[in-house]
Short mmCIF file of N, CA and C in Angstrom, two decimals:
data_model
loop_
_atom_site.label_atom_id
_atom_site.label_comp_id
_atom_site.label_asym_id
_atom_site.label_seq_id
_atom_site.Cartn_x
_atom_site.Cartn_y
_atom_site.Cartn_z
N MET A 1 114.42 117.80 89.84
CA MET A 1 114.06 118.54 90.62
C MET A 1 115.21 118.47 92.25
N ASN A 2 115.26 119.71 92.58
CA ASN A 2 116.47 119.66 93.71
C ASN A 2 116.00 119.19 94.84
N ARG A 3 116.98 118.65 95.55
CA ARG A 3 116.22 117.78 96.99
C ARG A 3 115.31 118.80 97.56
N LYS A 4 115.97 120.16 97.94
CA LYS A 4 115.78 120.74 98.69
C LYS A 4 114.17 121.18 98.75
N THR A 5 113.75 120.91 97.83
CA THR A 5 112.61 121.13 97.49
C THR A 5 111.39 120.24 97.33
N MET A 6 112.12 118.92 97.40
CA MET A 6 110.78 117.85 97.91
C MET A 6 109.78 117.60 98.86
N ALA A 7 109.24 117.41 99.08
CA ALA A 7 107.78 117.18 99.71
C ALA A 7 108.33 116.73 101.25
N LEU A 8 109.49 116.39 101.79
CA LEU A 8 109.53 115.03 102.93
C LEU A 8 110.21 116.62 103.94
N GLU A 9 109.50 116.38 105.00
CA GLU A 9 110.00 117.52 105.63
C GLU A 9 110.07 116.95 106.54
N PHE A 10 110.88 117.77 107.87
CA PHE A 10 110.39 116.74 109.71
C PHE A 10 110.12 117.66 110.22
N THR A 11 108.42 117.66 111.05
CA THR A 11 107.31 117.90 111.74
C THR A 11 107.61 117.39 112.78
N THR A 12 107.18 118.38 114.34
CA THR A 12 106.53 117.82 114.99
C THR A 12 104.99 117.91 115.48
N SER A 13 104.38 118.54 113.70
CA SER A 13 103.19 119.09 114.37
C SER A 13 102.11 118.35 113.74
N TYR A 14 101.54 117.46 114.34
CA TYR A 14 100.43 116.29 114.42
C TYR A 14 99.39 116.40 112.85
N VAL A 15 98.59 117.92 112.93
CA VAL A 15 97.67 118.86 113.06
C VAL A 15 98.46 119.21 111.64
N LYS A 16 99.58 119.06 111.05
CA LYS A 16 100.40 120.43 109.57
C LYS A 16 100.82 118.01 109.40
N ASP A 17 101.24 117.09 109.64
CA ASP A 17 101.39 116.23 109.18
C ASP A 17 99.82 115.22 108.55
N THR A 18 98.68 115.78 109.41
CA THR A 18 97.69 115.17 108.76
C THR A 18 96.68 116.02 107.68
N LEU A 19 97.55 116.41 107.74
CA LEU A 19 97.36 117.60 106.70
C LEU A 19 97.14 117.46 105.35
N ALA A 20 98.53 116.95 105.75
CA ALA A 20 100.01 116.95 104.44
C ALA A 20 98.61 115.49 103.76
N LEU A 21 98.50 114.08 104.63
CA LEU A 21 97.51 112.98 104.83
C LEU A 21 96.64 112.89 103.67
N PHE A 22 96.19 113.78 103.95
CA PHE A 22 94.36 114.29 103.45
C PHE A 22 94.70 114.48 102.34
N ARG A 23 95.10 115.56 102.20
CA ARG A 23 95.71 116.27 101.14
C ARG A 23 95.70 114.97 100.00
N GLN A 24 96.97 114.36 100.26
CA GLN A 24 98.02 113.43 99.18
C GLN A 24 96.51 112.33 99.11
N PHE A 25 95.38 111.45 100.16
CA PHE A 25 94.13 110.85 100.00
C PHE A 25 93.14 111.50 98.27
N LYS A 26 93.33 112.84 99.25
CA LYS A 26 92.28 113.70 97.95
C LYS A 26 93.14 113.80 96.38
N ARG A 27 94.40 113.84 96.34
CA ARG A 27 94.79 114.26 95.46
C ARG A 27 95.06 112.19 94.54
N LEU A 28 95.25 112.13 95.14
CA LEU A 28 95.02 110.27 94.33
C LEU A 28 93.92 109.85 94.25
N ALA A 29 92.54 109.91 94.81
CA ALA A 29 91.11 109.41 94.67
C ALA A 29 90.81 110.70 93.21
N GLU A 30 91.12 111.86 93.42
CA GLU A 30 90.66 112.84 91.48
C GLU A 30 92.13 112.38 90.30
N ALA A 31 92.49 112.11 90.98
CA ALA A 31 94.09 111.39 88.99
C ALA A 31 93.09 110.11 88.58
N ALA A 32 92.63 108.90 90.10
CA ALA A 32 91.48 108.04 89.88
C ALA A 32 90.03 108.58 89.24
N LEU A 33 89.38 109.20 89.81
CA LEU A 33 88.00 109.78 89.74
C LEU A 33 88.16 110.26 87.45
N THR A 34 89.33 111.04 87.93
CA THR A 34 89.40 111.28 86.28
C THR A 34 89.36 110.81 85.59
N GLN A 35 89.93 109.46 85.66
CA GLN A 35 90.54 108.36 84.18
C GLN A 35 89.15 107.81 84.44
N ALA A 36 88.03 108.30 85.29
CA ALA A 36 86.44 106.96 84.85
C ALA A 36 85.74 107.96 83.79
N SER A 37 85.18 107.28 82.79
CA SER A 37 83.96 107.94 83.10
C SER A 37 83.36 108.43 83.12
N GLU A 38 82.13 109.36 82.55
CA GLU A 38 80.34 109.22 83.60
C GLU A 38 79.91 108.03 83.98
N GLU A 39 80.31 106.79 82.82
CA GLU A 39 79.35 106.00 83.28
C GLU A 39 79.92 105.14 84.12
N GLN A 40 81.40 105.39 84.35
CA GLN A 40 81.94 104.62 85.22
C GLN A 40 81.84 104.61 86.63
N LEU A 41 81.47 106.06 86.51
CA LEU A 41 81.24 106.54 87.80
C LEU A 41 80.10 106.23 88.28
N LEU A 42 79.17 105.29 87.36
CA LEU A 42 78.02 104.67 88.34
C LEU A 42 77.68 103.93 88.56
N ALA A 43 79.00 102.65 87.94
CA ALA A 43 78.60 101.94 87.76
C ALA A 43 79.08 101.35 88.48
N ALA A 44 78.34 100.25 89.63
CA ALA A 44 78.85 98.84 90.31
C ALA A 44 78.89 97.97 90.07
N ILE A 45 79.79 97.23 90.33
CA ILE A 45 80.16 95.88 90.70
C ILE A 45 79.27 94.53 90.65
N ASP A 46 78.93 94.36 91.83
CA ASP A 46 77.51 93.45 91.77
C ASP A 46 76.06 94.15 93.09
N PRO A 47 75.73 93.66 93.00
CA PRO A 47 74.92 94.47 93.68
C PRO A 47 74.93 95.50 94.81
N GLU A 48 76.25 94.09 96.34
CA GLU A 48 76.32 94.79 96.73
C GLU A 48 77.82 96.43 96.85
N SER A 49 77.69 96.01 95.96
CA SER A 49 78.79 97.08 95.81
C SER A 49 78.28 98.58 94.85
N ASN A 50 79.00 99.87 96.03
CA ASN A 50 78.63 100.70 95.97
C ASN A 50 79.55 101.59 94.47
N SER A 51 79.51 102.46 93.69
CA SER A 51 79.59 102.35 92.85
C SER A 51 80.39 104.43 92.85
N LEU A 52 81.68 104.55 92.45
CA LEU A 52 82.23 105.73 92.78
C LEU A 52 81.36 106.49 92.95
N ALA A 53 80.60 106.86 91.78
CA ALA A 53 79.51 108.64 93.34
C ALA A 53 79.07 107.69 93.78
N VAL A 54 77.98 107.18 94.94
CA VAL A 54 77.76 106.60 95.84
C VAL A 54 78.70 106.61 96.44
N ILE A 55 80.21 106.53 96.49
CA ILE A 55 81.64 106.51 97.71
C ILE A 55 81.84 107.85 98.00
N VAL A 56 81.52 108.66 96.93
CA VAL A 56 81.67 110.34 96.61
C VAL A 56 80.75 110.31 97.85
N LYS A 57 79.08 110.10 97.43
CA LYS A 57 78.43 110.80 98.54
C LYS A 57 78.23 110.55 99.78
N HIS A 58 79.03 109.19 100.12
CA HIS A 58 79.57 109.91 101.53
C HIS A 58 79.98 109.67 101.71
N MET A 59 81.21 109.83 101.22
CA MET A 59 82.20 110.50 101.92
C MET A 59 81.57 112.42 101.83
N ALA A 60 81.73 112.53 101.27
CA ALA A 60 80.78 113.92 101.22
C ALA A 60 80.21 114.14 102.65
N GLY A 61 79.36 113.26 102.69
CA GLY A 61 78.02 113.56 103.51
C GLY A 61 79.31 112.98 105.47
N ASN A 62 79.68 113.09 105.08
CA ASN A 62 80.64 112.32 106.11
C ASN A 62 81.51 113.37 106.61
N MET A 63 81.84 113.76 106.06
CA MET A 63 82.63 114.91 106.36
C MET A 63 81.85 116.08 106.09
N ARG A 64 80.78 116.55 105.70
CA ARG A 64 80.11 117.69 105.83
C ARG A 64 79.12 117.42 107.67
N SER A 65 78.88 116.57 107.49
CA SER A 65 79.31 116.16 109.48
C SER A 65 79.70 116.49 110.11
N ARG A 66 81.04 115.30 109.56
CA ARG A 66 81.77 115.57 111.03
C ARG A 66 82.53 116.39 111.11
N TRP A 67 82.96 117.52 110.14
CA TRP A 67 83.76 118.34 110.02
C TRP A 67 83.33 119.75 110.38
N THR A 68 81.48 120.32 110.19
CA THR A 68 81.34 121.67 110.57
C THR A 68 81.19 121.98 111.66
N ASP A 69 80.89 122.69 112.24
CA ASP A 69 81.39 123.14 113.80
C ASP A 69 82.20 122.08 114.64
N PHE A 70 83.42 121.09 113.97
CA PHE A 70 83.92 120.78 114.42
C PHE A 70 84.48 120.86 115.99
N LEU A 71 84.64 121.63 116.73
CA LEU A 71 84.89 120.95 117.95
C LEU A 71 83.70 121.68 119.15
N THR A 72 83.08 122.12 118.52
CA THR A 72 81.50 122.30 119.28
C THR A 72 79.43 122.56 118.56
N SER A 73 80.18 120.99 117.64
CA SER A 73 78.93 120.04 118.38
C SER A 73 78.99 118.41 117.67
N ASP A 74 77.69 117.60 117.94
CA ASP A 74 78.11 116.59 117.59
C ASP A 74 78.96 116.09 116.07
N GLY A 75 79.69 115.16 115.97
CA GLY A 75 80.56 115.02 114.49
C GLY A 75 78.99 113.83 114.18
N GLU A 76 77.73 113.75 114.83
CA GLU A 76 76.58 113.29 113.50
C GLU A 76 75.51 114.15 113.17
N LYS A 77 75.69 115.13 113.14
CA LYS A 77 75.06 115.85 112.70
C LYS A 77 73.04 115.69 113.37
N PRO A 78 72.44 115.87 112.98
CA PRO A 78 70.87 115.80 113.49
C PRO A 78 70.36 115.72 111.84
N ASP A 79 70.15 116.61 110.76
CA ASP A 79 70.01 116.79 109.40
C ASP A 79 70.69 115.54 108.48
N ARG A 80 71.57 114.51 109.40
CA ARG A 80 71.83 113.60 108.28
C ARG A 80 71.77 112.45 108.41
N ASN A 81 71.61 112.04 106.97
CA ASN A 81 70.93 110.35 106.68
C ASN A 81 71.49 110.05 106.34
N ARG A 82 72.41 109.54 107.08
CA ARG A 82 73.56 108.41 106.23
C ARG A 82 72.89 107.23 105.39
N ASP A 83 72.14 106.72 105.33
CA ASP A 83 71.62 106.04 104.65
C ASP A 83 70.79 105.96 103.63
N SER A 84 70.08 107.24 103.41
CA SER A 84 70.96 108.01 101.96
C SER A 84 71.55 108.80 101.07
N GLU A 85 72.84 107.59 101.72
CA GLU A 85 73.85 108.16 101.29
C GLU A 85 74.36 106.76 99.63
N PHE A 86 73.63 106.38 100.32
CA PHE A 86 73.99 105.23 99.68
C PHE A 86 73.04 104.92 98.29
N GLU A 87 72.26 105.36 98.53
CA GLU A 87 70.99 105.55 97.76
C GLU A 87 70.44 106.68 96.87
N GLU A 88 70.97 106.44 95.36
CA GLU A 88 70.00 107.33 94.74
C GLU A 88 71.95 108.60 94.43
N PRO A 89 73.25 107.94 93.63
CA PRO A 89 73.85 108.92 93.46
C PRO A 89 73.54 109.56 92.47
N PRO A 90 74.86 110.96 93.34
CA PRO A 90 74.72 112.07 91.59
C PRO A 90 74.77 111.49 90.50
N ALA A 91 73.70 112.21 89.51
CA ALA A 91 74.09 111.60 88.12
C ALA A 91 74.99 111.92 87.38
N THR A 92 75.69 112.52 87.41
CA THR A 92 76.80 113.42 87.11
C THR A 92 78.15 114.49 87.35
N ARG A 93 79.23 114.09 86.48
CA ARG A 93 80.43 114.05 87.31
C ARG A 93 81.02 115.30 87.56
N GLU A 94 79.75 116.53 87.40
CA GLU A 94 80.08 117.87 87.37
C GLU A 94 79.53 117.96 88.99
N GLU A 95 77.92 117.12 89.57
CA GLU A 95 77.68 116.69 90.63
C GLU A 95 78.48 115.81 91.74
N ILE A 96 79.22 114.78 90.89
CA ILE A 96 80.18 113.99 92.06
C ILE A 96 80.90 115.41 92.71
N MET A 97 81.79 115.59 91.04
CA MET A 97 82.98 117.20 91.64
C MET A 97 82.18 117.75 92.63
N ARG A 98 81.62 118.20 92.64
CA ARG A 98 80.80 119.70 94.15
C ARG A 98 80.36 119.25 94.88
N LEU A 99 79.72 117.54 95.60
CA LEU A 99 80.33 117.05 96.07
C LEU A 99 81.21 116.49 97.09
N TRP A 100 82.21 116.30 96.14
CA TRP A 100 83.64 115.83 96.77
C TRP A 100 84.35 117.27 97.22
N GLU A 101 84.20 118.43 96.43
CA GLU A 101 84.85 119.53 96.76
C GLU A 101 84.83 120.26 97.89
N ASP A 102 83.32 119.66 98.15
CA ASP A 102 82.07 120.56 99.12
C ASP A 102 82.49 120.31 100.73
N GLY A 103 83.38 119.16 100.81
CA GLY A 103 83.57 117.74 101.92
C GLY A 103 84.73 117.89 102.40
N TRP A 104 85.82 118.29 101.18
CA TRP A 104 87.10 118.76 101.12
C TRP A 104 87.15 119.79 101.85
N SER A 105 86.28 120.73 101.52
CA SER A 105 87.13 122.12 101.96
C SER A 105 86.10 122.32 102.96
N ARG A 106 85.54 121.22 103.80
CA ARG A 106 85.35 121.74 105.31
C ARG A 106 86.21 121.25 106.63
N LEU A 107 86.23 120.18 105.66
CA LEU A 107 87.84 118.97 106.12
C LEU A 107 89.05 120.32 105.96
N PHE A 108 89.21 120.69 105.59
CA PHE A 108 90.30 121.42 105.87
C PHE A 108 90.08 123.47 106.24
N SER A 109 89.19 123.81 106.21
CA SER A 109 88.77 124.39 106.80
C SER A 109 88.82 124.34 108.39
N ALA A 110 88.74 123.20 108.50
CA ALA A 110 88.25 122.63 109.88
C ALA A 110 89.47 122.53 111.03
N LEU A 111 89.89 121.29 109.78
CA LEU A 111 91.96 120.93 110.62
C LEU A 111 93.00 122.24 110.23
N GLU A 112 92.19 123.09 109.09
CA GLU A 112 93.26 124.46 109.03
C GLU A 112 93.22 124.77 110.46
N SER A 113 92.45 125.38 110.52
CA SER A 113 92.08 126.14 111.85
C SER A 113 92.75 125.72 113.61
N LEU A 114 93.28 124.39 113.37
CA LEU A 114 93.65 124.11 114.71
C LEU A 114 95.05 123.72 114.70
N THR A 115 94.88 123.88 116.50
CA THR A 115 96.55 123.36 116.69
C THR A 115 96.97 122.39 117.00
N ASP A 116 97.69 122.07 117.79
CA ASP A 116 98.58 120.56 118.12
C ASP A 116 98.07 120.88 119.72
N GLU A 117 97.21 122.24 120.00
CA GLU A 117 97.03 122.52 121.57
C GLU A 117 95.74 122.07 121.56
N ASP A 118 95.04 121.97 120.54
CA ASP A 118 93.59 121.59 120.90
C ASP A 118 93.37 119.29 120.82
N LEU A 119 94.42 119.32 120.51
CA LEU A 119 94.34 117.89 119.74
C LEU A 119 93.99 117.60 120.87
N PRO A 120 93.74 117.20 122.30
CA PRO A 120 93.46 116.92 124.17
C PRO A 120 92.13 117.35 123.98
N ARG A 121 91.58 117.77 123.32
CA ARG A 121 90.24 118.92 123.80
C ARG A 121 89.44 117.69 123.12
N THR A 122 87.93 117.81 123.10
CA THR A 122 87.38 116.49 124.10
C THR A 122 85.60 117.02 122.86
N ILE A 123 85.57 116.06 121.79
CA ILE A 123 84.27 116.14 121.21
C ILE A 123 83.41 114.89 120.82
N THR A 124 82.39 114.78 120.48
CA THR A 124 81.25 114.06 120.26
C THR A 124 81.21 113.44 118.95
N ILE A 125 81.06 112.13 118.22
CA ILE A 125 80.59 112.07 117.90
C ILE A 125 79.30 110.87 117.75
N ARG A 126 78.01 110.37 117.50
CA ARG A 126 77.26 110.32 118.56
C ARG A 126 76.81 110.60 119.51
N GLY A 127 77.38 111.51 119.81
CA GLY A 127 77.52 111.22 121.74
C GLY A 127 78.24 110.86 122.25
N GLU A 128 79.01 110.35 121.59
CA GLU A 128 80.35 109.62 122.15
C GLU A 128 81.61 110.56 121.98
N ALA A 129 82.78 110.73 123.99
CA ALA A 129 83.31 111.62 123.69
C ALA A 129 84.55 110.55 123.12
N HIS A 130 85.64 111.76 122.28
CA HIS A 130 86.32 111.29 121.93
C HIS A 130 87.62 112.46 122.05
N SER A 131 88.21 112.11 121.87
CA SER A 131 90.50 113.67 121.33
C SER A 131 89.71 114.27 120.61
N VAL A 132 90.19 115.77 120.12
CA VAL A 132 90.15 115.71 119.21
C VAL A 132 91.27 114.70 117.90
N MET A 133 92.86 114.34 118.40
CA MET A 133 93.07 113.05 118.05
C MET A 133 92.43 111.60 117.56
N GLN A 134 91.61 111.45 118.33
CA GLN A 134 90.38 110.57 118.36
C GLN A 134 89.94 110.54 116.80
N ALA A 135 89.33 111.60 117.00
CA ALA A 135 88.46 112.06 116.50
C ALA A 135 89.04 111.96 114.86
N ILE A 136 90.92 112.85 114.66
CA ILE A 136 91.13 112.96 113.25
C ILE A 136 91.40 111.60 112.45
N ASN A 137 91.79 110.81 114.03
CA ASN A 137 92.53 109.58 113.12
C ASN A 137 90.99 108.76 112.89
N ARG A 138 89.98 108.60 113.52
CA ARG A 138 89.32 107.49 113.55
C ARG A 138 89.43 108.34 111.45
N GLN A 139 89.29 109.47 111.32
CA GLN A 139 88.55 109.97 109.51
C GLN A 139 89.40 110.02 109.27
N VAL A 140 91.34 109.49 108.94
CA VAL A 140 92.29 109.36 108.58
C VAL A 140 91.80 107.81 108.23
N ALA A 141 91.62 106.87 109.03
CA ALA A 141 91.53 105.44 108.55
C ALA A 141 90.01 105.73 107.63
N HIS A 142 88.90 106.04 107.97
CA HIS A 142 87.49 106.17 107.42
C HIS A 142 87.75 106.50 105.53
N TYR A 143 88.69 107.47 105.49
CA TYR A 143 88.99 108.18 104.13
C TYR A 143 90.21 107.49 103.23
N ALA A 144 91.08 107.23 103.86
CA ALA A 144 91.62 106.25 103.11
C ALA A 144 91.20 105.30 103.12
N TYR A 145 90.37 104.47 103.26
CA TYR A 145 89.94 103.15 103.16
C TYR A 145 88.93 103.85 101.99
N HIS A 146 88.01 104.62 101.96
CA HIS A 146 86.98 104.78 100.64
C HIS A 146 87.41 105.72 99.90
N CYS A 147 89.83 106.04 99.28
CA CYS A 147 90.61 106.73 98.52
C CYS A 147 90.92 105.39 97.90
N GLY A 148 91.40 104.42 98.64
CA GLY A 148 91.15 103.46 98.15
C GLY A 148 90.72 101.95 97.00
N GLN A 149 89.04 102.58 98.24
CA GLN A 149 88.34 102.13 97.33
C GLN A 149 88.36 103.02 95.82
N ILE A 150 88.27 103.79 96.11
CA ILE A 150 88.00 104.92 94.65
C ILE A 150 88.51 103.97 94.09
N VAL A 151 90.38 104.10 94.28
CA VAL A 151 91.93 104.12 93.28
C VAL A 151 91.10 102.46 92.19
N PHE A 152 90.54 101.36 93.55
CA PHE A 152 90.53 99.97 93.04
C PHE A 152 89.62 99.68 92.01
N LEU A 153 88.08 100.50 92.49
CA LEU A 153 87.83 100.79 90.79
C LEU A 153 87.85 101.15 89.80
N ALA A 154 87.95 102.34 89.49
CA ALA A 154 88.31 103.08 88.61
C ALA A 154 89.70 102.54 87.97
N LYS A 155 91.08 101.38 88.51
CA LYS A 155 91.60 101.40 87.80
C LYS A 155 91.09 99.62 87.66
N HIS A 156 89.66 98.75 87.77
CA HIS A 156 89.43 97.75 87.57
C HIS A 156 88.44 98.49 86.11
N PHE A 157 87.68 99.39 86.46
CA PHE A 157 86.94 99.76 85.16
C PHE A 157 88.10 99.74 83.76
N LYS A 158 89.24 100.61 84.40
CA LYS A 158 90.03 101.06 82.78
C LYS A 158 91.25 100.60 81.83
N GLY A 159 90.62 98.95 83.32
CA GLY A 159 91.62 97.91 82.41
C GLY A 159 92.52 98.15 82.80
N SER A 160 93.12 97.88 80.64
CA SER A 160 94.75 97.97 80.66
C SER A 160 94.67 99.34 79.99
N ASP A 161 93.66 100.60 80.14
CA ASP A 161 93.82 101.91 79.91
C ASP A 161 94.58 103.18 80.91
N TRP A 162 94.73 102.07 82.64
CA TRP A 162 94.69 102.64 83.71
C TRP A 162 95.97 103.17 83.47
N LYS A 163 96.28 104.19 84.08
CA LYS A 163 97.69 105.09 83.86
C LYS A 163 98.23 105.04 85.75
N CYS A 164 99.32 104.65 85.75
CA CYS A 164 99.68 104.00 87.02
C CYS A 164 99.69 105.66 87.61
N LEU A 165 99.21 105.38 89.49
CA LEU A 165 99.39 106.52 90.25
C LEU A 165 100.48 106.39 90.93
N SER A 166 100.75 104.91 91.12
CA SER A 166 102.34 105.44 92.05
C SER A 166 103.42 104.76 90.99
N VAL A 167 104.51 104.10 91.13
CA VAL A 167 105.22 103.32 91.12
C VAL A 167 104.24 102.23 90.12
N PRO A 168 105.16 102.19 88.62
CA PRO A 168 104.11 101.58 87.79
C PRO A 168 104.85 100.06 87.88
N ARG A 169 104.60 98.71 87.39
CA ARG A 169 104.80 97.82 87.22
C ARG A 169 105.94 97.59 86.82
N ARG A 170 107.27 96.72 87.74
CA ARG A 170 108.13 96.42 87.05
C ARG A 170 109.37 97.83 86.83
N GLN A 171 108.80 98.91 87.26
CA GLN A 171 109.93 100.25 87.63
C GLN A 171 110.40 101.00 88.94
N SER A 172 110.48 99.82 89.69
CA SER A 172 110.83 100.44 91.57
C SER A 172 112.36 100.55 91.04
N GLU A 173 112.82 99.73 90.40
CA GLU A 173 114.02 100.24 90.75
C GLU A 173 114.60 101.82 90.19
N VAL A 174 114.22 102.16 88.64
CA VAL A 174 114.05 103.34 88.28
C VAL A 174 113.38 104.33 89.14
N PHE A 175 112.57 104.34 89.85
CA PHE A 175 111.69 105.65 90.96
C PHE A 175 112.39 105.37 91.67
N ASN A 176 113.41 104.33 91.89
CA ASN A 176 113.85 104.24 93.54
C ASN A 176 115.42 105.51 93.25
N GLN A 177 115.90 105.54 91.78
CA GLN A 177 117.58 105.76 91.37
C GLN A 177 116.24 107.08 91.60
N ARG A 178 115.51 108.13 91.44
CA ARG A 178 114.53 109.19 90.38
C ARG A 178 114.69 109.21 92.49
N VAL A 179 114.21 109.22 93.26
CA VAL A 179 114.58 109.72 94.80
C VAL A 179 114.85 109.72 95.23
N ARG A 180 116.07 108.48 95.01
CA ARG A 180 117.40 108.95 96.23
C ARG A 180 118.29 110.35 95.19
N ALA A 181 118.62 110.69 93.39
CA ALA A 181 118.47 111.31 93.08
C ALA A 181 117.80 113.02 92.87
N GLY A 182 116.82 113.08 93.84
CA GLY A 182 116.11 114.27 93.94
C GLY A 182 114.96 115.20 93.28
N GLU A 183 115.30 113.61 92.01
CA GLU A 183 113.94 113.79 91.47
C GLU A 183 112.36 113.33 91.02
N ALA A 184 112.46 112.66 92.30
CA ALA A 184 111.29 111.92 92.75
C ALA A 184 111.03 112.05 93.97
N SER A 185 109.80 112.08 94.86
CA SER A 185 109.19 112.29 95.70
C SER A 185 108.87 110.81 96.01
N GLN A 186 108.56 110.31 97.27
CA GLN A 186 107.56 109.10 98.09
C GLN A 186 105.99 109.94 98.45
N ARG A 187 106.22 111.31 98.40
CA ARG A 187 105.20 111.79 98.64
C ARG A 187 104.21 112.11 97.72
#
């Protein structure tokens, strides 16, 4: 790979950088979900833990609520029942991924319509005022947290059959050499 085609790019656009981060989280979690069997998607490691399917259902419910009419309505929609997101998970991979794609589609549609000039605007979440930038930062942290849970659980379930999503153990120097040679990217 040529250095000119690498993902790294200097930008001062918060919206553009945030979109890139969300796309990175989505790809990472999807690569983990792909490795999980249908049974593993529904398994919880203990009674107080969430399954992969429940985490996806919660994220999708949050995304629907937060990103629908992002600039014009409260981010906690009146028809959202957050507590139900942690009950009765979708039963199949197809349903899980349908919810997943619907949520991300709403997020990308809302963010792609923004400009950096929108960042100081005020929106509400549960009646509390946030700047657009604060609201986006809140979701970056929230989705990073849950995408990390997805990777952790999928890796736990796969055990030694796990296919590494980043730099494999004992391969850091090889990866660093590939980055320096323009053959790999850290993004």
